[in-house]
Coordinates of N, CA, C and O in Angstrom, one line a residue:
Q1 N 1.0 -1.1 -0.1 CA -0.1 -0.2 0.2 C 0.8 1.2 -0.2 O 2.1 1.6 0.5
T2 N 0.4 2.2 -0.9 CA 1.2 3.3 -0.9 C 0.6 4.5 0.3 O -0.5 4.2 1.1
R3 N 1.7 5.6 0.7 CA 0.7 6.4 1.6 C 0.0 6.6 1.1 O -1.1 7.3 2.5
K4 N -0.5 7.1 0.0 CA -1.9 7.6 -0.4 C -3.3 7.6 -0.5 O -4.0 7.2 0.3
D5 N -2.6 5.6 -0.3 CA -3.9 4.5 -0.2 C -4.0 4.5 1.5 O -5.1 4.5 1.9
V6 N -3.1 4.5 2.3 CA -3.1 4.7 4.0 C -3.9 5.6 4.1 O -4.6 5.9 5.7
A7 N -3.8 6.6 3.8 CA -4.5 8.3 3.7 C -5.5 8.2 3.5 O -6.3 8.7 4.5
A8 N -6.2 7.4 2.6 CA -7.7 7.8 2.3 C -8.1 6.5 3.4 O -9.1 7.1 3.1
K9 N -7.6 5.8 3.3 CA -8.0 4.5 4.1 C -8.7 5.3 6.2 O -9.4 5.1 6.2
L10 N -7.4 6.4 6.0 CA -7.5 7.2 7.4 C -8.8 7.9 7.4 O -9.5 8.0 8.0
R11 N -8.7 8.8 6.5 CA -9.5 9.8 6.1 C -11.4 9.1 6.5 O -12.2 9.6 7.2
A12 N -11.6 8.1 5.3 CA -12.6 7.4 5.0 C -13.2 7.2 6.8 O -14.2 6.8 7.6
A13 N -12.3 5.9 8.2 CA -12.5 5.4 9.0 C -12.8 7.0 10.2 O -13.6 6.6 10.8
L14 N -11.9 7.5 9.8 CA -12.3 9.2 10.9 C -13.6 9.7 10.5 O -14.6 9.9 11.0
K15 N -13.8 9.5 8.9 CA -15.6 10.0 8.8 C -16.4 9.2 9.5 O -17.6 9.5 9.9
S16 N -16.2 8.1 9.1 CA -17.0 6.9 9.6 C -17.2 7.4 10.8 O -18.6 7.0 11.6
L17 N -16.1 7.4 12.2 CA -16.0 7.3 13.5 C -17.0 8.8 13.8 O -17.6 9.1 14.4
D18 N -17.1 9.7 13.5 CA -17.2 11.3 12.9 C -19.2 11.0 12.8 O -20.2 11.5 13.2
E19 N -19.4 10.3 11.8 CA -20.9 9.5 11.6 C -21.6 8.7 12.6 O -22.8 8.8 12.4
G20 N -20.7 8.5 13.3 CA -21.1 7.2 14.4 C -20.9 5.8 14.1 O -21.7 5.5 14.9
L21 N -20.6 5.8 13.0 CA -20.7 3.7 12.3 C -19.6 3.2 13.2 O -18.7 4.4 13.6
S22 N -19.5 2.4 13.6 CA -18.6 1.8 14.1 C -17.4 0.9 13.1 O -18.4 0.4 12.2
L23 N -16.6 0.8 13.7 CA -15.3 1.0 12.7 C -15.1 -0.8 12.7 O -14.4 -1.4 11.4
D24 N -15.7 -1.7 13.4 CA -15.3 -3.3 13.3 C -16.4 -3.8 12.2 O -16.5 -5.3 12.4
T25 N -17.4 -3.1 11.4 CA -18.0 -3.8 10.6 C -17.8 -4.2 9.9 O -18.3 -4.8 8.8
D26 N -16.5 -3.7 9.2 CA -16.1 -4.6 7.8 C -15.4 -5.8 8.5 O -15.0 -6.3 7.1
K27 N -15.5 -6.4 9.5 CA -15.5 -8.0 9.6 C -16.4 -8.5 9.9 O -16.6 -10.0 9.8
Q28 N -17.0 -8.1 10.2 CA -19.1 -9.0 10.8 C -19.3 -9.2 9.0 O -19.7 -8.3 8.2
T29 N -20.0 -10.2 9.2 CA -20.5 -11.0 7.9 C -22.0 -11.0 8.2 O -22.6 -10.0 9.1
V30 N -22.7 -10.7 6.9 CA -24.2 -10.9 7.4 C -24.8 -11.7 8.1 O -25.7 -12.1 9.0
A31 N -24.3 -13.3 7.9 CA -25.0 -14.1 8.9 C -24.0 -13.8 10.2 O -25.5 -13.9 11.0
Q32 N -23.2 -13.6 10.4 CA -23.1 -13.0 12.4 C -24.1 -11.8 12.5 O -25.1 -12.1 14.0
F33 N -24.3 -11.3 11.6 CA -25.2 -10.0 11.9 C -26.4 -10.4 12.3 O -27.0 -10.3 13.3
L34 N -27.0 -11.1 11.4 CA -28.3 -11.8 11.5 C -28.3 -12.5 12.8 O -29.7 -12.5 13.2
E35 N -28.0 -13.8 12.9 CA -27.6 -14.4 14.2 C -27.8 -13.1 16.0 O -28.6 -13.6 16.1
R36 N -26.9 -12.2 15.4 CA -26.5 -11.3 16.4 C -28.2 -10.1 16.8 O -28.9 -10.4 17.6
W37 N -28.6 -10.3 15.5 CA -30.0 -9.4 15.6 C -31.1 -10.1 15.7 O -32.2 -9.6 16.5
L38 N -31.2 -11.4 15.7 CA -32.1 -12.6 16.1 C -32.4 -12.2 17.1 O -33.7 -12.9 17.9
S39 N -31.2 -12.4 17.7 CA -31.4 -12.9 19.3 C -31.5 -11.6 20.5 O -32.2 -11.6 21.1
A40 N -30.9 -10.7 20.1 CA -30.9 -9.3 20.6 C -31.9 -8.6 20.3 O -32.7 -8.0 21.4
S41 N -32.8 -8.6 18.5 CA -33.8 -7.6 18.8 C -35.3 -8.0 18.1 O -35.7 -8.1 18.6
V42 N -34.8 -9.4 17.7 CA -36.5 -9.7 17.3 C -36.6 -10.9 18.7 O -38.0 -10.9 18.8
K43 N -35.8 -11.5 19.2 CA -36.3 -12.6 20.1 C -37.1 -11.9 21.1 O -38.0 -12.8 21.5
P44 N -36.6 -11.5 21.9 CA -37.2 -10.5 23.1 C -38.8 -9.4 22.5 O -39.6 -9.3 23.8
S45 N -38.3 -9.3 21.2 CA -39.7 -8.1 20.6 C -40.8 -9.2 19.9 O -41.7 -7.8 19.6
T46 N -40.9 -10.3 20.2 CA -41.7 -10.3 19.1 C -42.4 -11.9 19.3 O -41.8 -12.5 20.2
R47 N -43.9 -12.1 18.8 CA -43.8 -13.3 19.3 C -44.0 -14.6 18.5 O -42.5 -14.8 17.8
H48 N -43.3 -16.0 19.6 CA -42.4 -17.2 18.7 C -42.2 -17.3 17.7 O -41.6 -17.9 17.1
K49 N -43.9 -17.4 17.0 CA -43.9 -17.7 15.7 C -43.5 -16.7 14.7 O -42.6 -17.1 13.8
T50 N -43.3 -16.0 15.0 CA -42.9 -14.6 14.1 C -41.0 -15.0 14.4 O -40.2 -15.2 13.5
Y51 N -40.6 -15.2 15.6 CA -38.9 -15.2 15.9 C -38.5 -16.7 14.6 O -38.0 -16.8 13.8
T52 N -39.4 -18.1 15.3 CA -39.7 -18.9 14.4 C -39.1 -18.6 12.6 O -38.2 -19.1 11.8
T53 N -39.9 -18.0 11.9 CA -40.6 -17.5 10.7 C -39.3 -16.9 9.9 O -38.7 -17.2 9.0
Y54 N -38.4 -15.3 11.0 CA -37.7 -15.2 10.5 C -36.3 -15.4 11.1 O -35.7 -15.7 9.9
E55 N -36.2 -16.3 11.7 CA -35.1 -17.8 11.9 C -34.9 -18.3 10.8 O -34.0 -18.4 10.1
S56 N -35.9 -19.1 9.9 CA -35.7 -20.2 9.3 C -35.8 -19.1 7.9 O -34.6 -19.7 7.6
L57 N -35.8 -18.2 7.6 CA -35.6 -17.3 6.3 C -34.1 -17.4 6.1 O -33.3 -17.2 5.6
C58 N -33.8 -16.9 7.5 CA -32.4 -16.0 7.2 C -31.3 -17.3 7.4 O -30.5 -17.4 6.8
R59 N -32.0 -18.7 7.8 CA -31.1 -19.8 8.0 C -30.7 -20.6 6.9 O -30.0 -20.8 6.1
T60 N -32.1 -20.3 6.2 CA -32.2 -21.2 4.7 C -32.3 -20.8 3.7 O -31.6 -21.5 2.7
Q61 N -32.6 -19.5 3.1 CA -32.8 -18.8 2.4 C -31.7 -17.2 2.3 O -30.8 -17.0 1.4
I62 N -31.6 -16.6 3.1 CA -30.7 -15.9 3.5 C -29.0 -15.8 3.7 O -27.9 -15.8 2.9
A63 N -28.4 -16.3 4.5 CA -27.2 -16.9 5.2 C -26.8 -17.8 3.9 O -25.6 -17.5 3.6
P64 N -27.0 -18.6 3.1 CA -26.3 -19.8 2.7 C -26.4 -18.7 1.1 O -25.1 -19.2 0.6
R65 N -26.7 -18.0 0.9 CA -26.5 -16.8 -0.7 C -25.7 -15.8 -0.1 O -24.9 -15.7 -1.0
I66 N -26.2 -15.2 0.4 CA -25.0 -14.2 1.4 C -24.3 -13.7 2.6 O -24.0 -12.7 2.6
G67 N -24.8 -14.9 3.1 CA -24.5 -14.7 4.5 C -22.6 -14.6 4.7 O -22.6 -14.2 6.0
S68 N -21.7 -15.2 4.0 CA -20.3 -14.6 4.1 C -20.2 -13.0 3.5 O -18.8 -13.0 4.0
K69 N -20.6 -12.6 2.8 CA -20.5 -11.2 2.7 C -20.5 -10.3 3.8 O -21.4 -10.6 4.3
K70 N -19.6 -8.8 3.3 CA -19.7 -8.4 5.0 C -20.6 -7.5 4.9 O -21.3 -6.5 4.1
L71 N -20.9 -7.0 5.9 CA -22.4 -6.5 6.0 C -21.9 -5.3 5.5 O -22.9 -4.5 4.9
A72 N -21.0 -4.1 5.5 CA -20.6 -2.9 5.3 C -20.9 -3.1 4.0 O -20.7 -1.7 3.4
K73 N -20.4 -4.4 3.4 CA -20.5 -4.4 1.7 C -21.6 -4.2 0.5 O -21.7 -4.6 -0.5
V74 N -22.6 -4.7 1.8 CA -24.1 -5.3 0.6 C -24.6 -3.9 0.6 O -24.9 -3.4 0.6
T75 N -24.7 -4.6 -1.3 CA -25.4 -3.5 -2.0 C -26.8 -3.7 -2.2 O -27.5 -4.8 -2.0
A76 N -28.1 -2.7 -2.5 CA -28.7 -3.1 -3.8 C -28.6 -4.6 -4.5 O -29.8 -5.2 -4.2
L77 N -27.9 -4.0 -5.5 CA -27.5 -4.6 -6.2 C -27.1 -6.3 -5.9 O -28.1 -7.1 -5.9
D78 N -26.7 -6.4 -5.0 CA -26.9 -7.9 -4.4 C -28.1 -8.4 -3.7 O -28.5 -9.8 -4.0
L79 N -28.8 -7.6 -3.2 CA -30.0 -8.1 -3.1 C -30.9 -8.1 -3.8 O -31.6 -9.0 -4.2
Q80 N -30.9 -7.5 -4.9 CA -32.0 -7.6 -5.9 C -31.3 -9.2 -6.8 O -32.3 -9.8 -7.1
A81 N -29.9 -9.4 -6.5 CA -29.6 -10.9 -7.3 C -30.3 -12.1 -6.2 O -30.4 -13.0 -6.9
L82 N -29.9 -11.6 -5.0 CA -30.3 -12.6 -4.2 C -32.2 -12.5 -4.2 O -32.4 -13.9 -5.0
Y83 N -32.8 -11.6 -5.0 CA -34.2 -11.8 -4.8 C -34.4 -12.7 -5.8 O -35.0 -13.9 -6.4
T84 N -33.8 -12.2 -7.4 CA -33.7 -13.0 -8.6 C -33.6 -14.3 -8.7 O -33.7 -15.6 -8.7
E85 N -32.4 -14.9 -7.7 CA -31.6 -16.3 -7.5 C -32.6 -17.1 -6.6 O -33.6 -17.8 -7.1
L86 N -33.1 -16.4 -5.6 CA -34.2 -17.4 -4.3 C -35.7 -17.5 -5.8 O -36.3 -18.6 -5.8
A87 N -36.2 -16.3 -6.6 CA -37.5 -16.6 -7.6 C -37.0 -17.6 -8.5 O -37.6 -18.8 -8.5
D88 N -35.9 -17.8 -8.7 CA -35.5 -19.0 -10.1 C -35.0 -20.2 -9.3 O -35.4 -21.2 -10.0
A89 N -35.1 -20.1 -8.2 CA -34.8 -21.2 -7.3 C -36.4 -21.9 -6.4 O -36.2 -22.8 -6.2
G90 N -37.4 -21.5 -7.7 CA -38.5 -22.2 -6.9 C -39.4 -21.1 -6.4 O -41.0 -21.9 -6.1
L91 N -39.1 -20.2 -5.6 CA -39.5 -19.5 -4.7 C -40.8 -18.8 -4.8 O -41.0 -18.6 -5.8
A92 N -42.0 -18.7 -4.3 CA -43.0 -18.0 -4.5 C -42.8 -16.5 -4.2 O -42.1 -16.3 -3.3
P93 N -43.3 -15.8 -5.2 CA -42.7 -14.2 -5.2 C -43.6 -13.9 -3.6 O -42.6 -12.6 -2.9
R94 N -44.3 -14.6 -3.1 CA -44.7 -13.8 -1.6 C -43.8 -14.2 -0.5 O -43.3 -13.6 0.4
T95 N -42.9 -15.5 -0.7 CA -42.1 -15.7 0.1 C -40.7 -14.8 0.0 O -39.9 -14.6 1.0
V96 N -40.0 -14.7 -1.3 CA -39.1 -13.6 -1.5 C -40.0 -12.7 -0.9 O -38.8 -12.0 -1.0
H97 N -40.3 -12.0 -1.4 CA -41.0 -11.1 -0.4 C -41.2 -10.8 1.2 O -40.6 -9.6 1.7
H98 N -41.6 -11.8 1.4 CA -41.1 -12.1 2.9 C -39.8 -11.7 3.1 O -39.0 -11.4 4.4
V99 N -38.8 -12.8 2.2 CA -37.0 -12.7 2.7 C -36.8 -10.6 2.7 O -36.5 -10.8 3.6
H100 N -37.4 -9.7 2.2 CA -37.3 -8.9 1.5 C -37.4 -7.7 2.4 O -36.9 -7.1 3.2
R101 N -38.4 -8.4 3.3 CA -39.2 -7.8 4.4 C -38.4 -7.9 5.9 O -38.2 -7.0 6.9
V102 N -37.7 -9.3 5.7 CA -37.5 -9.2 7.4 C -35.8 -8.8 6.8 O -35.3 -8.0 7.5
L103 N -35.5 -8.8 5.4 CA -34.1 -8.1 5.6 C -34.2 -6.4 5.2 O -33.5 -6.2 6.4
H104 N -35.3 -5.8 5.1 CA -35.4 -4.5 5.5 C -35.7 -4.2 6.8 O -34.8 -3.1 7.5
R105 N -35.9 -5.1 7.7 CA -36.2 -4.9 9.0 C -34.5 -5.1 10.2 O -34.2 -4.5 10.9
A106 N -34.2 -6.0 9.1 CA -32.9 -6.3 9.9 C -31.4 -5.2 9.4 O -31.1 -4.8 10.6
F107 N -31.6 -4.8 8.3 CA -31.0 -3.6 8.0 C -31.2 -2.4 8.8 O -30.5 -1.7 9.1
T108 N -32.7 -2.1 8.8 CA -32.4 -0.6 9.7 C -32.2 -1.2 10.7 O -31.9 0.1 11.2
Q109 N -32.1 -2.0 11.5 CA -31.9 -2.3 12.7 C -29.9 -1.7 12.7 O -29.9 -1.5 13.9
A110 N -29.3 -2.5 12.0 CA -27.9 -2.4 11.6 C -27.8 -1.0 11.6 O -27.0 -0.3 12.4
V111 N -28.6 0.4 10.7 CA -28.7 1.7 10.9 C -28.7 2.4 12.0 O -28.0 3.2 12.7
R112 N -29.8 1.5 12.9 CA -29.7 2.3 14.4 C -28.8 1.9 15.5 O -28.8 2.5 15.7
W113 N -28.5 0.6 14.8 CA -27.3 0.4 15.8 C -25.5 0.7 15.1 O -24.7 0.9 15.7
N114 N -25.6 1.8 14.0 CA -24.8 2.4 13.5 C -23.7 1.5 13.1 O -22.4 1.7 13.1
L115 N -24.2 0.3 12.5 CA -23.4 -0.4 12.2 C -23.0 -0.3 10.3 O -21.9 -0.7 9.7
I116 N -24.2 0.1 10.0 CA -24.0 0.8 8.2 C -24.6 2.2 8.5 O -25.7 2.0 9.0
P117 N -24.6 2.3 7.1 CA -24.9 4.2 7.1 C -26.5 4.4 6.9 O -27.2 5.2 6.8
R118 N -26.6 3.2 5.8 CA -27.8 3.3 5.4 C -27.9 1.8 5.0 O -27.8 0.9 4.6
N119 N -30.0 1.7 4.7 CA -30.2 0.7 4.3 C -30.3 0.1 3.0 O -31.2 0.4 2.3
P120 N -29.1 -0.9 2.4 CA -29.6 -1.0 0.9 C -30.5 -2.1 0.6 O -31.0 -1.7 -0.5
C121 N -31.5 -2.2 1.4 CA -32.9 -2.5 1.1 C -33.7 -1.5 0.0 O -34.6 -2.0 -0.4
D122 N -33.5 -0.4 1.0 CA -34.1 1.1 -0.1 C -33.8 0.9 -1.6 O -35.0 1.0 -2.1
G123 N -32.9 0.5 -2.2 CA -32.6 0.5 -3.2 C -33.1 -0.6 -4.4 O -33.0 -1.0 -4.9
A124 N -33.4 -1.7 -3.3 CA -33.8 -3.1 -4.1 C -35.0 -3.3 -4.3 O -36.0 -3.0 -3.1
Q125 N -35.8 -4.0 -5.2 CA -37.3 -4.3 -5.3 C -37.4 -5.4 -5.2 O -36.9 -6.4 -6.2
A126 N -38.2 -6.5 -4.3 CA -38.6 -7.8 -3.8 C -39.6 -7.6 -5.0 O -40.6 -6.7 -5.6
P127 N -40.0 -8.8 -5.5 CA -41.6 -9.5 -6.4 C -42.9 -9.0 -5.6 O -42.9 -8.9 -4.1
R128 N -43.7 -8.6 -6.2 CA -44.5 -8.0 -5.6 C -45.9 -9.7 -4.9 O -45.4 -10.7 -5.8
A129 N -45.8 -9.7 -3.7 CA -46.6 -10.5 -3.2 C -48.2 -10.8 -3.6 O -48.9 -10.1 -2.6
E130 N -48.4 -11.6 -4.3 CA -49.6 -11.2 -4.9 C -50.9 -12.1 -4.3 O -50.3 -13.5 -3.7
R131 N -51.8 -11.8 -3.4 CA -52.3 -12.8 -2.7 C -53.1 -14.2 -4.2 O -53.9 -13.4 -5.1
A132 N -53.3 -15.0 -3.2 CA -54.1 -16.0 -4.8 C -55.6 -15.4 -4.3 O -56.1 -15.0 -2.8
E133 N -56.5 -16.2 -5.1 CA -58.0 -15.2 -5.5 C -58.6 -16.3 -4.5 O -58.3 -17.7 -4.9
M134 N -59.4 -16.6 -3.9 CA -60.1 -17.0 -3.0 C -61.6 -17.6 -4.1 O -61.7 -16.9 -4.6
R135 N -61.2 -18.8 -3.5 CA -62.7 -19.7 -4.3 C -63.4 -20.6 -3.5 O -62.8 -21.2 -2.8
A136 N -64.8 -19.9 -3.6 CA -65.9 -20.4 -2.5 C -65.9 -22.2 -3.2 O -66.3 -21.9 -4.7
W137 N -66.4 -23.1 -2.6 CA -67.8 -24.0 -2.7 C -68.7 -23.7 -4.1 O -69.6 -22.6 -3.1
T138 N -69.1 -24.2 -5.0 CA -70.8 -24.0 -5.0 C -71.8 -24.5 -4.5 O -70.7 -25.6 -3.4
A139 N -72.9 -24.2 -4.3 CA -74.2 -24.9 -3.3 C -73.7 -26.7 -3.7 O -73.9 -27.3 -2.9
E140 N -73.5 -27.5 -4.6 CA -73.8 -28.8 -5.2 C -72.1 -29.5 -4.3 O -72.3 -30.2 -3.7
Q141 N -71.4 -28.5 -4.3 CA -70.0 -28.8 -3.5 C -70.2 -28.7 -2.4 O -69.5 -29.8 -1.9
A142 N -70.6 -28.0 -1.8 CA -70.7 -28.0 -0.2 C -72.0 -29.0 0.4 O -71.8 -29.7 1.3
D143 N -73.0 -29.2 -0.6 CA -73.9 -30.5 -0.3 C -73.0 -31.7 -0.1 O -73.5 -32.7 0.1
A144 N -72.3 -32.0 -1.2 CA -71.6 -33.2 -1.6 C -70.9 -33.0 -0.6 O -70.7 -34.4 0.1
F145 N -70.3 -32.4 0.1 CA -69.0 -32.5 0.7 C -69.9 -32.7 2.2 O -69.5 -33.5 3.3
M146 N -71.0 -32.4 2.5 CA -71.7 -32.4 4.2 C -72.7 -33.8 4.0 O -72.5 -34.4 4.7
T147 N -72.8 -34.3 2.6 CA -73.1 -35.8 2.3 C -72.3 -36.5 3.2 O -72.5 -37.5 4.0
A148 N -71.0 -36.4 2.2 CA -70.3 -37.4 2.9 C -69.2 -37.1 4.4 O -68.8 -38.1 4.9
T149 N -69.8 -35.9 4.6 CA -68.8 -36.0 6.4 C -70.2 -36.4 7.1 O -69.9 -35.9 8.5
R150 N -71.6 -37.0 6.7 CA -72.4 -36.7 7.4 C -72.2 -37.4 9.0 O -72.6 -37.2 9.9
D151 N -71.6 -38.5 9.1 CA -71.1 -39.8 10.1 C -70.0 -39.2 11.0 O -69.5 -39.8 12.0
H152 N -69.2 -38.5 10.4 CA -67.5 -37.8 10.7 C -67.9 -36.6 12.5 O -69.0 -36.3 11.9
R153 N -67.3 -36.9 13.2 CA -67.2 -36.5 14.6 C -67.1 -35.0 14.3 O -67.8 -34.6 14.9
L154 N -66.3 -34.2 13.6 CA -66.5 -33.5 13.6 C -67.3 -32.3 12.4 O -67.2 -31.5 11.8
H155 N -68.8 -33.2 11.8 CA -69.5 -32.7 11.2 C -69.5 -31.2 11.3 O -70.3 -30.4 10.4
A156 N -70.1 -31.2 12.7 CA -70.9 -29.7 13.6 C -70.0 -28.7 12.7 O -70.4 -27.5 12.6
L157 N -68.7 -29.1 13.4 CA -67.5 -27.9 13.0 C -67.8 -27.4 11.3 O -67.8 -26.8 10.9
Y158 N -67.8 -28.1 10.4 CA -68.3 -27.8 9.0 C -69.0 -27.7 8.9 O -68.6 -26.7 7.9
M159 N -70.3 -27.8 9.4 CA -71.2 -27.4 9.7 C -71.4 -26.0 9.6 O -71.8 -25.3 8.8
L160 N -70.4 -25.7 11.0 CA -70.4 -24.4 11.1 C -69.5 -23.4 10.5 O -69.9 -22.3 9.9
A161 N -68.3 -24.1 9.9 CA -67.8 -23.0 8.6 C -68.4 -22.9 7.5 O -68.3 -21.9 7.0
L162 N -69.2 -23.8 6.9 CA -69.5 -23.4 5.9 C -70.8 -22.1 6.0 O -71.0 -21.6 4.9
T163 N -71.4 -22.3 7.1 CA -72.6 -21.4 7.4 C -72.2 -20.0 8.0 O -72.9 -19.3 8.0
T164 N -70.7 -19.6 8.1 CA -70.4 -18.5 9.2 C -69.6 -18.3 8.4 O -69.7 -16.8 8.6
G165 N -68.9 -18.2 8.1 CA -67.9 -18.5 6.9 C -66.5 -18.1 8.3 O -65.5 -17.2 7.7
M166 N -66.8 -18.6 9.3 CA -65.6 -18.5 9.9 C -64.4 -18.6 9.8 O -64.3 -19.7 8.6
R167 N -63.2 -18.6 9.7 CA -62.0 -18.6 9.3 C -61.3 -20.2 9.8 O -61.5 -20.7 11.3
Q168 N -60.0 -21.0 9.6 CA -60.3 -21.8 9.8 C -59.5 -22.0 11.6 O -59.2 -22.7 12.3
G169 N -58.7 -20.4 11.8 CA -58.3 -20.6 13.7 C -59.0 -19.8 14.2 O -58.9 -20.1 15.2
E170 N -60.0 -19.6 13.7 CA -61.3 -19.0 14.8 C -62.2 -20.3 14.9 O -62.4 -20.2 16.4
L171 N -62.4 -21.6 14.3 CA -63.3 -22.4 14.5 C -62.7 -23.1 16.1 O -63.9 -23.6 17.3
P172 N -61.9 -23.8 16.2 CA -61.2 -24.5 17.7 C -60.6 -23.5 18.4 O -61.2 -23.7 19.5
G173 N -61.3 -22.1 18.4 CA -60.9 -21.5 19.7 C -62.8 -21.1 20.5 O -62.8 -20.3 21.0
L174 N -63.7 -21.1 19.5 CA -65.2 -21.4 19.9 C -65.3 -21.7 21.0 O -65.2 -22.9 21.3
K175 N -66.3 -20.9 22.3 CA -66.7 -21.3 23.5 C -67.9 -21.5 23.6 O -68.9 -21.3 22.3
W176 N -68.5 -22.5 23.7 CA -70.3 -22.2 24.2 C -70.6 -21.2 24.5 O -72.1 -20.9 24.1
S177 N -69.3 -20.2 25.3 CA -70.6 -18.9 25.8 C -70.3 -17.7 24.9 O -70.9 -16.6 24.9
D178 N -69.6 -18.3 22.9 CA -69.9 -17.6 22.4 C -70.9 -17.5 21.6 O -71.6 -17.1 20.2
V179 N -71.8 -19.0 21.9 CA -72.9 -19.6 20.8 C -74.3 -18.8 21.4 O -73.9 -19.1 23.1
D180 N -74.9 -17.9 20.7 CA -76.0 -17.2 20.9 C -77.2 -18.2 20.8 O -77.5 -18.5 19.3

């Protein structure tokens, strides 16, 4: 390295210190940061299912692809390439969009912790998470189902679901005191 290179690196480090950025982020990888973020920020502040979903996406989709990259070096282009790779691997657009949301939240925390100057997700665009159109049974299909399940022990529950439109998660939580 020349004297000029060393002086430029020193200026950049001093500027980072002035902006409140940590200098040790040059060594921290995305995988290391995500592990720290999950345990310090996500686990104590979210429901267990949310934590489990975030941890799974980080472990199975993000870390294997960009986990070895230095946190301070991640760009919007890297993230765009990640989203394309995930889509090409067969992940649903909704899942890729969820990966984007998890990364956006993680990198927002990295900015708050002064590990990076800005969120690289702001420059990347995940595919739209399109919802599948719901399809209702026809009257004939509903009748056929009710006939086929007439002797089933959950027949009354099926009838309640068909006639009220309650969601699958609401039905098991129903109590006698809720019934008029």
